[in-house]
Coordinates of C-alpha atoms in Angstrom, one line a residue:
Chain D
X18 CA 0.0 0.0 0.0
X19 CA 1.5 3.3 -1.1
X20 CA 1.0 6.5 0.9
X21 CA 1.4 9.9 -0.6
X22 CA 1.7 12.9 1.6
X23 CA 1.1 16.5 0.6
X24 CA 2.7 18.9 0.7
X25 CA 6.2 17.6 0.7
X26 CA 7.3 20.8 2.6
X27 CA 5.5 23.6 4.2
X28 CA 6.5 26.9 5.7
X29 CA 4.3 28.3 8.5
X30 CA 4.5 30.7 11.4
X31 CA 4.0 30.2 15.1
X32 CA 0.3 30.2 15.9
X33 CA -0.8 29.1 12.4
X34 CA -3.1 26.2 11.9
X35 CA -1.7 23.7 9.5
X36 CA -3.0 20.5 7.8
X37 CA -1.0 17.7 6.2
X38 CA -2.7 15.2 3.9
X39 CA -2.0 11.5 3.4
X40 CA -3.6 9.5 0.7
X41 CA -3.5 5.7 0.5
X42 CA -3.3 3.7 -2.8
X43 CA -6.1 1.5 -1.5
X44 CA -8.5 1.6 1.4
X45 CA -7.1 1.1 4.9
X46 CA -10.2 1.8 6.9
X47 CA -9.0 3.8 9.8
X48 CA -5.6 2.2 10.3
X49 CA -3.3 5.2 9.9
X50 CA -0.7 6.6 12.3
X51 CA 1.3 9.8 12.3
X52 CA 4.8 10.4 13.5
X53 CA 7.0 13.4 14.2
X54 CA 10.7 13.4 13.6
X55 CA 13.1 16.1 14.6
X56 CA 16.7 16.3 13.2
X57 CA 19.0 13.7 14.6
X58 CA 16.2 12.0 16.7
X59 CA 14.1 8.9 16.4
X60 CA 10.5 9.4 15.2
X61 CA 7.8 9.8 17.8
X62 CA 4.3 8.4 17.6
X63 CA 1.7 11.2 17.7
X64 CA -1.6 9.5 16.6
X65 CA -2.7 6.0 15.7
X66 CA -6.0 4.6 14.3
X67 CA -6.5 7.9 12.5
X68 CA -7.5 10.0 15.5
X69 CA -6.3 8.4 18.8
X70 CA -3.8 10.6 20.4
X71 CA -0.8 8.8 21.9
X72 CA -0.4 9.3 25.6
X73 CA 1.5 12.5 26.4
X74 CA 1.0 14.1 23.0
X75 CA -0.4 17.6 23.0
X76 CA -4.0 18.1 22.1
X77 CA -2.9 20.6 19.4
X78 CA -2.5 17.6 17.2
X79 CA -5.5 15.9 15.7
X80 CA -6.2 13.4 13.0
X81 CA -9.1 12.6 10.8
X82 CA -10.1 10.6 7.7
X83 CA -11.0 7.1 6.6
X84 CA -10.6 4.8 3.6
X85 CA -7.9 6.5 1.5
X86 CA -7.8 10.1 2.7
X87 CA -6.4 11.3 6.0
X88 CA -5.3 14.5 7.6
X89 CA -3.1 15.6 10.4
X90 CA -3.9 19.1 11.8
X91 CA -1.9 21.1 14.2
X92 CA -4.2 23.7 15.6
X93 CA -1.7 26.4 16.7
X94 CA 1.9 25.9 15.8
X95 CA 4.4 26.0 18.5
X96 CA 8.2 26.4 18.0
X97 CA 8.7 22.8 19.0
X98 CA 6.4 21.6 16.3
X99 CA 8.8 22.4 13.4
X100 CA 9.8 18.9 12.3
X101 CA 9.2 16.3 9.6
X102 CA 5.9 14.4 9.8
X103 CA 5.2 10.9 8.4
X104 CA 2.0 9.0 8.0
X105 CA 2.1 5.1 8.2
X106 CA -0.6 2.6 7.4
X107 CA -1.1 -0.2 9.9
X108 CA -3.9 -2.0 8.0
X109 CA -1.7 -4.7 6.6
X110 CA 1.8 -5.9 6.1
X111 CA 4.2 -4.7 5.0
X112 CA 3.7 -1.6 7.0
X113 CA 4.4 1.5 4.8
X114 CA 5.2 5.1 5.4
X115 CA 4.5 8.3 3.5
X116 CA 7.5 10.1 2.1
X117 CA 7.3 12.8 4.8
X118 CA 6.3 16.4 5.1
X119 CA 8.9 18.9 6.3
X120 CA 7.4 21.7 8.3
X121 CA 9.6 24.8 8.4
X122 CA 9.4 28.1 10.2
X123 CA 8.4 31.0 7.9
Chain A
X19 CA 9.7 3.2 31.9
X20 CA 9.8 1.4 28.6
X21 CA 13.2 1.7 26.9
X22 CA 14.8 0.3 23.7
X23 CA 18.6 0.8 23.8
X24 CA 20.5 0.0 20.6
X25 CA 24.1 -0.9 20.1
X26 CA 26.6 1.7 18.9
X27 CA 27.5 3.0 15.5
X28 CA 29.3 0.6 13.1
X29 CA 31.7 1.2 10.2
X30 CA 32.1 -1.8 7.9
X31 CA 33.5 -2.7 4.5
X32 CA 31.4 -4.1 1.7
X33 CA 31.1 -7.9 2.0
X34 CA 31.5 -7.9 5.8
X35 CA 28.9 -9.3 8.1
X36 CA 27.2 -7.4 10.9
X37 CA 24.8 -7.9 13.8
X38 CA 23.3 -5.0 15.6
X39 CA 21.2 -5.2 18.8
X40 CA 18.2 -3.7 20.6
X41 CA 17.7 -4.3 24.3
X42 CA 14.3 -3.8 25.7
X43 CA 13.6 -2.9 29.4
X44 CA 10.7 -1.7 31.5
X45 CA 8.2 -4.1 30.2
X46 CA 7.6 -7.8 29.5
X47 CA 9.9 -8.3 26.6
X48 CA 8.3 -11.5 25.3
X49 CA 4.8 -10.0 25.0
X50 CA 5.4 -7.3 22.4
X51 CA 6.6 -7.3 18.8
X52 CA 9.9 -5.8 18.1
X53 CA 10.7 -4.4 14.6
X54 CA 13.2 -2.6 12.6
X55 CA 13.0 0.6 10.4
X56 CA 15.6 1.8 8.0
X57 CA 16.3 5.5 7.3
X58 CA 18.8 6.1 4.6
X59 CA 20.7 9.4 4.7
X60 CA 18.3 12.3 4.1
X61 CA 15.5 10.0 3.2
X62 CA 12.2 8.7 4.7
X63 CA 11.3 5.7 6.9
X64 CA 11.1 2.1 5.6
X65 CA 9.7 -0.8 7.6
X66 CA 11.9 -3.9 7.4
X67 CA 10.2 -6.5 9.5
X68 CA 9.2 -7.6 13.0
X69 CA 9.6 -10.5 15.4
X70 CA 7.6 -11.7 18.3
X71 CA 10.0 -12.6 21.1
X72 CA 7.6 -15.0 22.7
X73 CA 7.8 -17.5 19.9
X74 CA 10.2 -15.9 17.4
X75 CA 7.4 -15.5 14.8
X76 CA 9.0 -13.2 12.2
X77 CA 7.6 -11.2 9.3
X78 CA 9.6 -9.4 6.7
X79 CA 8.9 -6.7 4.2
X80 CA 9.3 -8.1 0.7
X81 CA 11.9 -5.4 0.1
X82 CA 14.1 -6.8 2.8
X83 CA 13.3 -10.5 2.8
X84 CA 16.5 -12.4 2.1
X85 CA 18.6 -9.3 2.6
X86 CA 18.6 -9.3 6.4
X87 CA 17.8 -11.6 9.3
X88 CA 15.8 -10.6 12.4
X89 CA 16.3 -12.7 15.5
X90 CA 15.8 -12.5 19.2
X91 CA 17.5 -13.7 22.4
X92 CA 14.8 -13.6 25.0
X93 CA 17.1 -14.7 27.7
X94 CA 18.7 -11.2 27.5
X95 CA 15.7 -9.3 26.3
X96 CA 17.5 -8.4 23.0
X97 CA 16.5 -8.4 19.4
X98 CA 19.0 -8.4 16.6
X99 CA 19.3 -7.3 12.9
X100 CA 22.0 -8.9 10.9
X101 CA 23.6 -8.9 7.5
X102 CA 25.8 -11.7 6.0
X103 CA 27.3 -9.5 3.3
X104 CA 27.0 -5.7 3.6
X105 CA 26.7 -3.4 0.6
X106 CA 27.4 0.3 0.4
X107 CA 23.6 0.8 -0.1
X108 CA 23.1 -0.6 3.4
X109 CA 24.5 2.7 4.8
X110 CA 21.7 4.0 6.9
X111 CA 20.3 4.7 10.4
X112 CA 18.5 1.7 11.7
X113 CA 15.8 2.0 14.4
X114 CA 14.3 -0.7 16.5
X115 CA 10.7 -0.2 17.4
X116 CA 8.0 -1.8 19.6
X117 CA 4.7 -2.5 18.1
X118 CA 2.9 -4.9 15.8
X119 CA 1.1 -2.3 13.8
X120 CA 1.8 1.2 15.0
X121 CA 5.2 1.9 16.6
X122 CA 4.9 3.4 20.0
X123 CA 8.4 3.1 21.2
X124 CA 11.6 3.6 19.3
X125 CA 15.3 3.0 20.0
X126 CA 17.8 5.8 19.6
X127 CA 19.0 4.4 16.3
X128 CA 22.2 2.6 15.2
X129 CA 24.1 4.3 12.3
X130 CA 25.7 1.7 10.0
X131 CA 28.2 3.0 7.5
X132 CA 29.5 0.7 4.8
X133 CA 32.4 2.0 2.8
X134 CA 35.6 0.6 1.3

């Protein structure tokens, strides 16, 4: 299952609301996760099953979608949110990731 | 506290073998799947495969089947990723992860550099 994220990169300001999209090549019901990766660090799970927030993750992050179209929204960007974001389908093996969206400070 | 601690960076020559490790602590090691994710320099994440320490059931991505071996030593709560003959294209950061479907814990990564 191929996942395509858009945009590939995004410039935004602190306080902005941003949305990243992930499209699957076939239906994955609601089995989609989102990760955040900062330079030189391991990825961190933010959301799984489309909209379930991982413990300890800020409520600024939210996810929605189903089938083949999913979104990650950050409601009010904070300085620590500038990173690369990946979607990952957990509907079937092999697990696959999107190519990533780099979120930069404007 | 759940922790996955990986072995240190490696520098190898093409054709050499290598085994890297990931030690789990803070949870029942035999009850959770452990997997591996590759990240080539400047690139995205690629899922390689997973193993269930309880019975060593293993699943590989077709892209990595036959290229690597995933194993586990549950007596020391450690999973391994190994190569029998490294190639320059194996140069990457390798992360171990916990989770059968979504990956809620990650190791710090092991950088493998393959160069003549």
